[in-house]
Coordinates of N, CA and C in Angstrom, one line a residue:
Chain A
S1 N 6.1 -154.7 -17.9 CA 5.3 -155.6 -18.7 C 5.3 -155.0 -20.1
Q2 N 5.3 -155.8 -21.1 CA 5.2 -155.3 -22.3 C 4.0 -154.6 -22.9
Q3 N 4.2 -153.5 -23.5 CA 3.1 -152.5 -23.9 C 2.4 -153.4 -25.2
G4 N 3.2 -153.5 -26.1 CA 2.8 -154.0 -27.5 C 2.8 -155.4 -27.7
E5 N 1.9 -155.8 -28.4 CA 1.9 -157.1 -29.0 C 1.8 -156.9 -30.7
E6 N 2.5 -157.9 -31.2 CA 2.6 -157.9 -32.8 C 2.5 -159.2 -33.3
D7 N 1.7 -159.2 -34.4 CA 1.5 -160.2 -35.3 C 1.7 -159.9 -36.8
P8 N 2.2 -160.9 -37.5 CA 2.3 -162.3 -37.0 C 3.7 -162.3 -36.2
Q9 N 3.8 -163.4 -35.6 CA 5.1 -163.8 -34.8 C 6.2 -163.9 -35.8
A10 N 5.9 -164.5 -37.1 CA 6.9 -164.8 -37.9 C 6.2 -164.8 -39.3
L11 N 6.9 -164.2 -40.2 CA 6.2 -164.1 -41.6 C 7.2 -164.5 -42.6
S12 N 7.1 -165.1 -43.7 CA 8.0 -166.0 -44.7 C 7.4 -165.3 -45.9
I13 N 8.2 -164.6 -46.8 CA 7.5 -164.3 -48.1 C 8.7 -164.3 -49.2
Q14 N 8.2 -164.2 -50.4 CA 9.2 -164.3 -51.4 C 9.8 -162.7 -51.9
E15 N 10.9 -162.8 -52.3 CA 11.3 -161.5 -52.9 C 10.5 -160.7 -53.6
G16 N 10.1 -159.4 -53.4 CA 9.2 -158.8 -54.2 C 7.9 -158.5 -53.8
E17 N 7.6 -159.5 -52.9 CA 6.2 -159.3 -52.2 C 6.3 -158.3 -51.3
N18 N 5.0 -157.8 -50.9 CA 4.9 -156.9 -49.6 C 4.9 -157.7 -48.4
A19 N 5.4 -156.9 -47.3 CA 5.4 -157.5 -46.1 C 4.6 -156.6 -45.1
T20 N 3.5 -157.1 -44.4 CA 2.7 -156.1 -43.4 C 2.7 -156.8 -42.0
M21 N 3.2 -156.2 -41.1 CA 3.4 -156.4 -39.7 C 2.5 -155.4 -38.8
N22 N 1.7 -156.1 -38.1 CA 1.0 -155.3 -37.1 C 1.4 -155.2 -35.5
C23 N 1.0 -154.1 -35.0 CA 1.2 -153.9 -33.7 C -0.1 -153.3 -32.9
S24 N -0.1 -153.9 -31.7 CA -1.2 -153.3 -31.0 C -0.7 -153.0 -29.4
Y25 N -1.3 -151.8 -28.9 CA -0.7 -151.6 -27.7 C -2.0 -151.3 -26.6
K26 N -1.6 -150.9 -25.4 CA -2.8 -150.9 -24.3 C -3.1 -149.6 -23.9
T27 N -2.2 -148.6 -23.8 CA -2.6 -147.4 -23.2 C -2.5 -146.2 -24.2
S28 N -2.5 -145.1 -23.8 CA -2.4 -143.8 -24.8 C -0.7 -143.6 -25.0
I29 N -0.4 -143.1 -26.1 CA 0.9 -143.1 -26.4 C 1.4 -141.6 -26.8
N30 N 2.5 -141.3 -26.6 CA 3.0 -140.0 -27.2 C 3.3 -140.3 -28.7
N31 N 4.2 -141.3 -29.0 CA 4.5 -141.7 -30.3 C 4.9 -143.3 -30.3
L32 N 4.9 -143.8 -31.6 CA 5.1 -145.2 -31.8 C 6.4 -145.2 -32.8
Q33 N 7.3 -146.1 -32.5 CA 8.4 -146.2 -33.2 C 8.6 -147.7 -33.8
W34 N 9.1 -147.8 -35.0 CA 9.5 -149.1 -35.5 C 10.9 -149.2 -35.6
Y35 N 11.4 -150.6 -35.2 CA 12.8 -150.9 -35.4 C 13.0 -152.1 -35.9
R36 N 14.2 -152.1 -36.5 CA 14.7 -153.5 -37.2 C 15.8 -154.0 -36.4
Q37 N 16.1 -155.4 -36.2 CA 17.1 -156.0 -35.6 C 17.5 -157.2 -36.4
N38 N 18.6 -157.0 -37.0 CA 19.2 -158.3 -37.6 C 19.7 -159.4 -36.3
S39 N 19.9 -160.6 -36.7 CA 20.1 -161.6 -35.8 C 21.4 -161.4 -34.7
G40 N 21.3 -161.1 -33.7 CA 22.4 -161.1 -32.8 C 23.0 -159.5 -32.8
R41 N 22.3 -158.6 -33.3 CA 22.9 -157.4 -33.5 C 22.0 -156.3 -32.8
G42 N 22.7 -155.0 -32.8 CA 21.8 -153.9 -32.1 C 20.5 -153.5 -33.1
L43 N 19.9 -152.5 -32.6 CA 18.5 -152.2 -33.1 C 18.9 -150.9 -34.1
V44 N 18.0 -151.0 -35.4 CA 18.1 -149.8 -36.1 C 16.7 -149.1 -36.3
H45 N 16.8 -147.8 -36.0 CA 15.5 -147.1 -35.9 C 15.1 -146.9 -37.4
L46 N 13.8 -147.3 -37.5 CA 13.0 -147.1 -38.8 C 12.3 -146.0 -39.0
I47 N 11.5 -145.7 -38.2 CA 10.5 -144.6 -38.4 C 9.7 -144.4 -37.1
L48 N 9.4 -143.1 -36.8 CA 8.7 -142.6 -35.7 C 7.2 -141.9 -36.2
I49 N 6.2 -142.4 -35.7 CA 5.0 -141.8 -35.9 C 4.3 -141.2 -34.8
R50 N 4.0 -139.9 -34.8 CA 3.2 -139.4 -33.4 C 1.8 -139.7 -33.2
S51 N 1.4 -139.3 -32.1 CA -0.1 -139.9 -32.0 C -1.0 -139.0 -32.8
N52 N -0.5 -137.9 -33.2 CA -1.6 -136.9 -34.0 C -1.3 -137.3 -35.5
E53 N -0.7 -138.3 -35.9 CA -0.3 -138.6 -37.3 C -0.8 -139.8 -37.5
R54 N -1.4 -140.0 -38.7 CA -2.1 -141.2 -39.1 C -1.2 -142.2 -40.0
E55 N -0.5 -141.6 -40.8 CA 0.2 -142.4 -41.9 C 1.5 -141.6 -41.9
K56 N 2.7 -142.4 -42.3 CA 4.0 -141.9 -42.6 C 4.7 -142.8 -43.5
H57 N 5.6 -142.2 -44.4 CA 6.3 -143.0 -45.5 C 7.8 -142.6 -45.3
S58 N 8.4 -143.6 -45.6 CA 10.1 -143.6 -45.5 C 10.6 -144.6 -46.7
G59 N 10.7 -144.1 -47.7 CA 11.3 -145.1 -48.8 C 10.3 -146.3 -49.1
R60 N 10.6 -147.5 -49.0 CA 9.6 -148.5 -49.1 C 8.9 -149.0 -47.8
L61 N 9.1 -148.1 -46.8 CA 8.2 -148.4 -45.7 C 7.0 -147.5 -45.4
R62 N 5.9 -148.0 -45.1 CA 4.7 -147.1 -44.7 C 4.1 -147.6 -43.4
V63 N 4.0 -146.7 -42.8 CA 3.5 -147.0 -41.2 C 2.2 -146.1 -41.1
T64 N 1.2 -147.0 -40.6 CA -0.1 -146.4 -40.1 C -0.2 -146.4 -38.8
L65 N -1.2 -145.5 -38.1 CA -1.3 -145.4 -36.9 C -2.9 -145.3 -36.6
D66 N -3.6 -146.1 -35.7 CA -4.9 -145.9 -35.6 C -5.0 -145.8 -34.0
T67 N -5.3 -144.5 -33.6 CA -5.1 -144.3 -32.1 C -6.6 -145.0 -31.5
S68 N -7.6 -145.0 -32.2 CA -8.8 -145.4 -31.8 C -8.8 -146.9 -31.4
K69 N -8.0 -147.6 -32.5 CA -8.0 -149.1 -32.2 C -6.6 -149.3 -31.4
K70 N -5.9 -148.4 -31.1 CA -4.6 -148.6 -30.5 C -3.7 -149.7 -31.3
S71 N -3.6 -149.4 -32.6 CA -2.6 -150.3 -33.3 C -2.1 -149.6 -34.5
S72 N -1.0 -150.3 -35.0 CA -0.2 -149.6 -36.0 C 0.3 -150.8 -36.8
S73 N 0.6 -150.4 -38.1 CA 1.2 -151.4 -39.2 C 2.4 -150.9 -39.9
L74 N 3.1 -151.8 -40.0 CA 4.5 -151.3 -40.9 C 4.2 -152.3 -42.2
L75 N 4.1 -151.4 -43.4 CA 4.4 -152.3 -44.6 C 5.6 -152.0 -45.4
I76 N 6.2 -153.0 -45.8 CA 7.5 -153.0 -46.5 C 7.0 -153.6 -47.8
T77 N 7.2 -152.7 -48.6 CA 6.9 -152.9 -50.1 C 8.0 -153.4 -50.9
A78 N 7.7 -154.2 -51.8 CA 8.8 -154.9 -52.7 C 10.2 -155.3 -51.9
S79 N 9.6 -156.3 -51.1 CA 10.7 -156.7 -50.4 C 12.0 -157.3 -51.0
R80 N 13.0 -157.3 -50.1 CA 14.4 -157.8 -50.7 C 14.8 -158.9 -49.6
A81 N 15.8 -160.0 -50.1 CA 16.4 -160.7 -49.2 C 17.1 -160.0 -47.9
A82 N 17.6 -158.8 -48.2 CA 18.1 -158.0 -47.2 C 17.3 -157.6 -46.1
D83 N 16.1 -157.7 -46.3 CA 15.1 -157.1 -45.4 C 14.8 -158.1 -44.4
T84 N 15.3 -159.5 -44.4 CA 15.2 -160.4 -43.4 C 15.8 -159.9 -42.3
A85 N 15.0 -160.1 -41.0 CA 15.2 -159.2 -40.0 C 14.1 -159.5 -39.0
S86 N 14.3 -159.1 -37.8 CA 13.1 -159.1 -36.7 C 12.7 -157.7 -36.6
Y87 N 11.3 -157.2 -36.5 CA 11.1 -156.1 -36.4 C 10.1 -155.9 -35.3
F88 N 10.5 -154.6 -34.6 CA 9.8 -154.4 -33.3 C 9.1 -153.1 -33.3
C89 N 7.9 -153.1 -32.9 CA 7.3 -151.7 -32.5 C 7.6 -151.4 -31.0
A90 N 7.6 -150.0 -30.9 CA 7.9 -149.6 -29.5 C 7.0 -148.4 -29.2
T91 N 6.5 -148.3 -28.1 CA 5.6 -147.1 -27.8 C 6.3 -146.1 -26.7
V92 N 5.9 -145.0 -26.8 CA 6.6 -144.0 -25.9 C 5.4 -143.4 -25.3
L93 N 5.3 -143.5 -24.0 CA 4.2 -142.8 -23.3 C 4.3 -141.4 -22.8
D94 N 3.5 -140.6 -22.4 CA 3.5 -139.3 -22.1 C 4.2 -139.5 -20.6
N95 N 4.8 -138.5 -20.5 CA 5.5 -138.4 -19.0 C 6.3 -139.4 -18.5
Q96 N 6.8 -140.2 -19.5 CA 7.6 -141.4 -18.9 C 9.2 -141.1 -19.2
G97 N 9.7 -140.0 -19.5 CA 10.9 -139.8 -19.7 C 11.5 -140.3 -20.9
G98 N 10.6 -140.7 -21.9 CA 11.0 -141.1 -23.2 C 11.2 -142.5 -23.2
K99 N 11.2 -143.2 -22.3 CA 11.5 -144.8 -22.3 C 10.5 -145.5 -23.4
L100 N 11.1 -146.3 -23.8 CA 10.4 -147.1 -24.9 C 10.0 -148.6 -24.3
I101 N 8.7 -149.0 -24.8 CA 8.2 -150.2 -24.3 C 8.1 -151.0 -25.7
F102 N 8.7 -152.3 -25.7 CA 8.7 -152.9 -27.1 C 7.8 -153.9 -27.0
G103 N 7.2 -154.2 -28.3 CA 6.3 -155.4 -28.6 C 7.1 -156.5 -28.8
Q104 N 6.6 -157.6 -29.0 CA 7.0 -158.9 -29.1 C 8.0 -159.2 -30.2
G105 N 7.5 -158.6 -31.3 CA 8.4 -158.5 -32.6 C 7.9 -159.4 -33.7
T106 N 8.3 -159.2 -34.9 CA 7.9 -160.2 -36.0 C 9.0 -160.6 -36.7
E107 N 9.3 -161.7 -36.9 CA 10.5 -162.2 -37.6 C 10.1 -162.5 -39.0
L108 N 10.9 -161.6 -39.8 CA 10.3 -161.6 -41.2 C 11.6 -162.4 -42.1
S109 N 11.2 -163.3 -42.8 CA 12.1 -163.9 -43.9 C 11.8 -163.9 -45.1
V110 N 12.6 -163.2 -45.8 CA 12.4 -162.8 -47.2 C 13.2 -163.9 -48.3
K111 N 12.6 -164.8 -49.0 CA 13.4 -165.7 -49.6 C 13.7 -165.1 -51.0
P112 N 15.1 -165.3 -51.4 CA 15.2 -164.8 -52.8 C 14.8 -165.7 -53.8
Chain B
G1 N 25.1 -139.4 -38.0 CA 24.3 -139.6 -37.0 C 24.8 -139.7 -35.6
A2 N 24.1 -139.9 -34.5 CA 24.6 -140.1 -33.3 C 25.0 -141.7 -32.9
V3 N 26.3 -141.7 -32.4 CA 26.7 -143.2 -32.2 C 26.8 -143.5 -30.7
V4 N 26.1 -144.8 -30.4 CA 26.5 -145.3 -29.0 C 27.2 -146.5 -29.2
S5 N 28.2 -146.7 -28.5 CA 29.1 -147.8 -28.2 C 28.8 -148.5 -27.0
Q6 N 29.1 -149.9 -27.0 CA 29.1 -150.6 -25.7 C 30.4 -151.5 -25.7
H7 N 30.7 -151.6 -24.6 CA 31.9 -152.5 -24.3 C 31.9 -153.3 -23.1
P8 N 32.2 -154.5 -23.3 CA 32.7 -155.4 -24.4 C 31.4 -155.7 -25.3
S9 N 31.7 -156.2 -26.4 CA 30.8 -156.6 -27.2 C 30.1 -158.0 -27.0
W10 N 31.0 -159.0 -26.2 CA 30.8 -160.1 -25.7 C 31.9 -160.4 -24.5
V11 N 31.1 -161.0 -23.6 CA 32.1 -161.6 -22.3 C 31.5 -163.0 -22.0
I12 N 32.5 -163.6 -21.6 CA 32.0 -165.0 -20.8 C 32.7 -164.9 -19.4
C13 N 32.0 -165.3 -18.4 CA 32.5 -165.1 -17.0 C 32.1 -166.4 -16.3
K14 N 32.6 -166.5 -15.2 CA 32.2 -167.6 -14.3 C 31.1 -167.4 -13.3
S15 N 30.4 -168.3 -12.9 CA 29.3 -168.2 -12.1 C 29.8 -167.5 -10.8
G16 N 29.3 -166.6 -10.2 CA 29.5 -165.9 -9.0 C 30.6 -164.7 -9.2
T17 N 31.0 -164.3 -10.3 CA 31.6 -163.2 -10.5 C 30.9 -162.0 -10.9
S18 N 31.5 -160.9 -11.2 CA 30.8 -159.7 -11.6 C 31.3 -159.3 -12.8
V19 N 30.4 -158.7 -13.6 CA 30.7 -158.2 -15.0 C 30.3 -156.8 -15.2
K20 N 31.2 -155.7 -15.6 CA 30.7 -154.5 -16.0 C 30.6 -154.2 -17.5
I21 N 29.5 -153.6 -17.9 CA 29.1 -153.3 -19.3 C 29.2 -151.7 -19.3
E22 N 30.1 -151.3 -20.1 CA 29.8 -149.8 -20.5 C 29.2 -149.4 -21.6
C23 N 28.4 -148.3 -21.4 CA 27.5 -147.8 -22.7 C 28.0 -146.2 -22.8
R24 N 28.5 -145.8 -23.9 CA 28.9 -144.6 -24.3 C 28.4 -143.7 -25.5
S25 N 27.9 -142.4 -25.2 CA 27.3 -141.9 -26.3 C 28.8 -141.0 -26.9
L26 N 29.0 -141.4 -28.1 CA 30.2 -140.9 -28.7 C 30.2 -139.3 -29.1
D27 N 29.2 -139.0 -29.6 CA 29.1 -137.7 -30.1 C 28.0 -136.6 -29.8
F28 N 27.4 -136.9 -28.5 CA 26.4 -136.4 -28.1 C 26.2 -136.7 -26.4
Q29 N 25.7 -135.8 -25.8 CA 25.6 -135.9 -24.3 C 24.0 -136.3 -23.9
A30 N 24.0 -137.4 -23.0 CA 22.8 -138.0 -22.6 C 22.6 -137.9 -21.2
T31 N 21.6 -137.1 -20.9 CA 21.3 -137.3 -19.6 C 20.6 -138.4 -19.1
T32 N 19.9 -139.1 -20.0 CA 19.3 -140.2 -19.8 C 19.7 -141.4 -20.6
M33 N 19.9 -142.6 -20.0 CA 20.2 -143.7 -21.0 C 19.4 -145.0 -20.1
F34 N 19.1 -146.0 -21.2 CA 18.3 -146.9 -20.7 C 19.2 -148.2 -21.0
W35 N 18.8 -149.4 -20.1 CA 19.2 -150.4 -20.1 C 18.3 -151.5 -20.6
Y36 N 18.5 -152.4 -21.5 CA 17.4 -153.3 -21.9 C 18.0 -155.0 -21.9
R37 N 17.5 -155.8 -21.6 CA 17.9 -157.3 -21.8 C 17.0 -157.9 -22.9
Q38 N 17.6 -158.8 -23.5 CA 17.1 -159.5 -24.6 C 17.5 -161.0 -24.6
F39 N 16.4 -161.9 -24.4 CA 16.8 -163.3 -24.3 C 16.5 -163.7 -25.9
P40 N 17.2 -164.8 -26.2 CA 17.1 -165.5 -27.4 C 15.7 -165.6 -28.0
K41 N 15.4 -165.0 -29.1 CA 14.1 -165.0 -30.0 C 13.0 -164.3 -29.1
Q42 N 13.4 -163.5 -28.4 CA 12.7 -162.6 -27.5 C 12.6 -161.2 -27.9
S43 N 11.7 -160.4 -27.3 CA 11.9 -158.9 -27.3 C 12.7 -158.4 -26.2
L44 N 12.9 -157.0 -26.3 CA 13.7 -156.4 -25.4 C 13.0 -156.0 -24.3
M45 N 13.5 -156.0 -23.1 CA 12.8 -155.8 -21.8 C 13.5 -154.8 -21.2
L46 N 12.8 -153.5 -20.9 CA 13.4 -152.4 -20.3 C 13.7 -153.0 -18.8
M47 N 15.1 -152.7 -18.5 CA 15.6 -153.1 -17.1 C 15.4 -151.7 -16.2
A48 N 16.0 -150.8 -16.8 CA 16.1 -149.4 -15.8 C 16.6 -148.3 -16.7
T49 N 16.2 -147.1 -16.2 CA 16.5 -145.9 -16.5 C 17.7 -145.3 -15.9
S50 N 18.6 -144.9 -16.7 CA 19.9 -144.3 -16.1 C 20.0 -142.9 -16.3
N51 N 20.1 -142.3 -15.0 CA 19.9 -140.8 -15.0 C 21.2 -140.2 -14.4
E52 N 21.8 -139.3 -15.3 CA 23.1 -138.7 -14.8 C 23.1 -137.9 -13.6
G53 N 24.0 -138.4 -12.7 CA 24.1 -137.7 -11.4 C 23.0 -138.1 -10.3
S54 N 22.2 -139.0 -10.6 CA 21.1 -139.5 -9.7 C 21.1 -141.0 -9.9
K55 N 20.1 -141.4 -8.9 CA 19.9 -143.1 -8.9 C 19.2 -143.4 -10.0
A56 N 19.6 -144.7 -10.5 CA 18.9 -145.3 -11.7 C 17.3 -145.5 -11.2
T57 N 16.5 -145.6 -12.1 CA 15.1 -146.1 -11.9 C 14.8 -147.6 -12.5
Y58 N 14.5 -148.5 -11.5 CA 14.4 -149.7 -12.1 C 12.9 -150.3 -12.3
E59 N 12.7 -151.1 -13.2 CA 11.5 -151.5 -13.7 C 11.0 -152.6 -12.7
Q60 N 9.9 -152.8 -12.6 CA 9.4 -153.7 -11.6 C 10.0 -155.3 -12.0
G61 N 10.4 -155.7 -10.9 CA 11.0 -157.2 -10.9 C 12.4 -157.1 -11.2
V62 N 13.1 -156.1 -11.6 CA 14.7 -155.9 -11.6 C 15.2 -155.7 -10.4
E63 N 16.1 -156.7 -10.1 CA 16.8 -156.4 -8.8 C 18.0 -155.3 -8.9
K64 N 17.6 -154.3 -8.3 CA 18.7 -153.1 -8.1 C 20.1 -153.5 -7.6
D65 N 20.0 -154.6 -6.7 CA 21.3 -154.9 -6.0 C 22.1 -155.9 -6.9
K66 N 21.3 -156.4 -7.8 CA 22.2 -157.4 -8.7 C 22.5 -156.6 -9.9
F67 N 21.6 -155.7 -10.4 CA 22.1 -154.9 -11.6 C 22.3 -153.6 -11.2
L68 N 23.7 -153.3 -11.0 CA 24.1 -151.9 -10.5 C 24.3 -151.1 -11.6
I69 N 23.6 -149.9 -11.4 CA 24.0 -148.9 -12.7 C 24.4 -147.6 -12.3
N70 N 25.5 -147.0 -12.9 CA 26.1 -145.8 -12.6 C 26.3 -145.0 -13.8
H71 N 25.8 -143.7 -13.6 CA 25.7 -142.9 -14.8 C 26.4 -141.5 -14.3
A72 N 27.7 -141.7 -14.3 CA 28.8 -140.7 -13.6 C 28.9 -139.5 -14.4
S73 N 28.8 -139.6 -15.8 CA 29.0 -138.5 -16.7 C 27.9 -138.3 -17.7
L74 N 27.8 -137.4 -18.5 CA 26.9 -137.2 -19.5 C 27.2 -138.3 -20.8
T75 N 28.3 -138.8 -20.8 CA 28.4 -139.8 -22.1 C 28.6 -141.1 -21.6
L76 N 28.5 -141.5 -20.3 CA 28.9 -142.8 -19.9 C 27.9 -143.3 -18.9
S77 N 27.4 -144.7 -19.1 CA 26.6 -145.3 -18.3 C 27.3 -146.8 -18.1
T78 N 27.2 -147.2 -17.0 CA 27.7 -148.7 -16.6 C 26.6 -149.6 -16.0
L79 N 26.5 -150.7 -16.5 CA 25.7 -151.7 -15.9 C 26.8 -152.8 -15.2
T80 N 26.6 -153.2 -14.0 CA 27.3 -154.1 -13.5 C 26.4 -155.5 -13.0
V81 N 26.8 -156.5 -13.7 CA 25.8 -157.8 -13.0 C 26.5 -158.4 -12.1
T82 N 26.0 -158.3 -10.8 CA 26.9 -158.7 -9.7 C 26.7 -160.1 -9.5
S83 N 27.5 -160.9 -8.9 CA 27.4 -162.3 -8.7 C 26.5 -163.0 -9.7
A84 N 27.0 -162.8 -10.8 CA 26.3 -163.5 -12.2 C 26.1 -165.1 -12.0
H85 N 25.1 -165.4 -12.5 CA 24.7 -166.8 -12.7 C 24.2 -167.2 -14.0
P86 N 24.3 -168.3 -14.5 CA 23.7 -168.8 -15.7 C 22.6 -168.0 -16.4
E87 N 21.6 -168.1 -15.5 CA 20.3 -167.3 -15.9 C 20.4 -166.0 -16.2
D88 N 21.7 -165.2 -15.8 CA 21.7 -164.0 -16.3 C 22.4 -163.9 -17.7
S89 N 22.8 -165.0 -18.2 CA 23.1 -165.0 -19.4 C 22.2 -164.0 -20.6
S90 N 22.5 -163.3 -21.1 CA 21.4 -162.7 -22.2 C 22.3 -161.7 -23.0
F91 N 21.6 -161.1 -23.7 CA 22.1 -159.9 -24.7 C 21.4 -158.8 -24.1
Y92 N 22.7 -157.9 -23.7 CA 22.3 -156.4 -23.0 C 22.6 -155.4 -23.7
I93 N 21.5 -154.5 -24.0 CA 21.5 -153.4 -24.8 C 21.2 -152.1 -24.3
C94 N 21.9 -151.0 -24.6 CA 21.8 -149.8 -23.7 C 21.3 -148.9 -24.7
S95 N 20.7 -147.7 -24.6 CA 20.2 -146.8 -25.4 C 20.6 -145.4 -24.8
A96 N 20.7 -144.3 -25.7 CA 20.7 -143.1 -25.0 C 20.0 -142.0 -25.6
L97 N 19.3 -141.2 -24.8 CA 18.4 -140.4 -25.3 C 18.9 -138.9 -25.6
A98 N 18.8 -138.4 -26.6 CA 19.5 -137.3 -27.2 C 18.4 -136.1 -26.8
E99 N 18.7 -135.0 -26.8 CA 17.9 -133.7 -26.6 C 16.8 -133.8 -27.5
T100 N 16.9 -134.4 -28.6 CA 15.8 -134.1 -29.6 C 14.7 -135.4 -29.1
Y101 N 15.2 -136.1 -28.2 CA 14.1 -137.1 -27.5 C 14.2 -138.4 -28.5
E102 N 15.2 -138.4 -29.4 CA 15.6 -139.6 -30.2 C 16.3 -140.7 -29.4
Q103 N 16.0 -141.8 -29.4 CA 17.0 -142.8 -28.7 C 17.7 -143.5 -29.6
Y104 N 19.0 -143.6 -29.2 CA 20.1 -144.2 -30.0 C 20.5 -145.6 -29.3
F105 N 20.8 -146.6 -30.1 CA 21.0 -148.1 -29.3 C 22.3 -148.2 -29.6
G106 N 22.9 -148.7 -28.7 CA 24.3 -149.3 -28.7 C 24.0 -150.8 -29.4
P107 N 25.3 -151.4 -29.7 CA 25.3 -152.6 -30.6 C 24.9 -153.8 -29.6
G108 N 25.0 -153.5 -28.4 CA 24.6 -154.7 -27.6 C 26.0 -155.6 -27.2
T109 N 25.7 -156.1 -25.8 CA 26.7 -157.0 -25.2 C 26.1 -158.5 -24.9
R110 N 26.8 -159.5 -25.5 CA 26.3 -160.7 -25.1 C 27.1 -161.2 -24.0
L111 N 26.2 -161.6 -22.9 CA 26.8 -162.1 -21.7 C 26.6 -163.7 -21.7
T112 N 27.5 -164.3 -21.4 CA 27.5 -165.8 -21.1 C 28.0 -166.2 -19.8
V113 N 27.3 -166.5 -19.0 CA 27.7 -167.1 -17.6 C 28.0 -168.6 -17.7
T114 N 29.0 -169.0 -17.1 CA 29.3 -170.5 -17.2 C 29.3 -171.1 -15.8

């Protein structure tokens, strides 16, 4: 069963605006990861945040993790048309051999 | 960076036939690989964990006799969809777990069963 739920399911913004996607999960995790997928393609790893971290940055990406609320958010600043893709969070549980459980995903559309 | 390949990238087969999909880690060894299935507009669903030299571990609801997994070497895992039916049409994605515990994904295989 899916561990994570994401919202919104779909997000449409103008180029230059910020995009925020949220992810919630149900059980304790070892780490949470965000991935990007262009239509019909494989996944691209964006960022990993460990359970003892609260915030992480990578370029225009900012990820937060609130383990008390079992939630994470991905912020993309100054979005570009090329950011149009589906974004998934995925959790790694302790003692599960590293397997990823994916959320439902957010479909982001950035209009030029 | 680590690269994982899948072959074929797409395949069309007739109902009742079997299809084999290969997943290779090209520049690292992976004792563990994972197989996912993704239907259109949906997320990835973990099907099974493939362990080198031992039997695969299947997720609940996944038929192990229908989705045969073999992980015969540290760089190759195969998924065979046996007696495929149209409802098996999907995008199949593998990933390989590196020693750093980072997971690297293949580009996916689109299976269409007619």
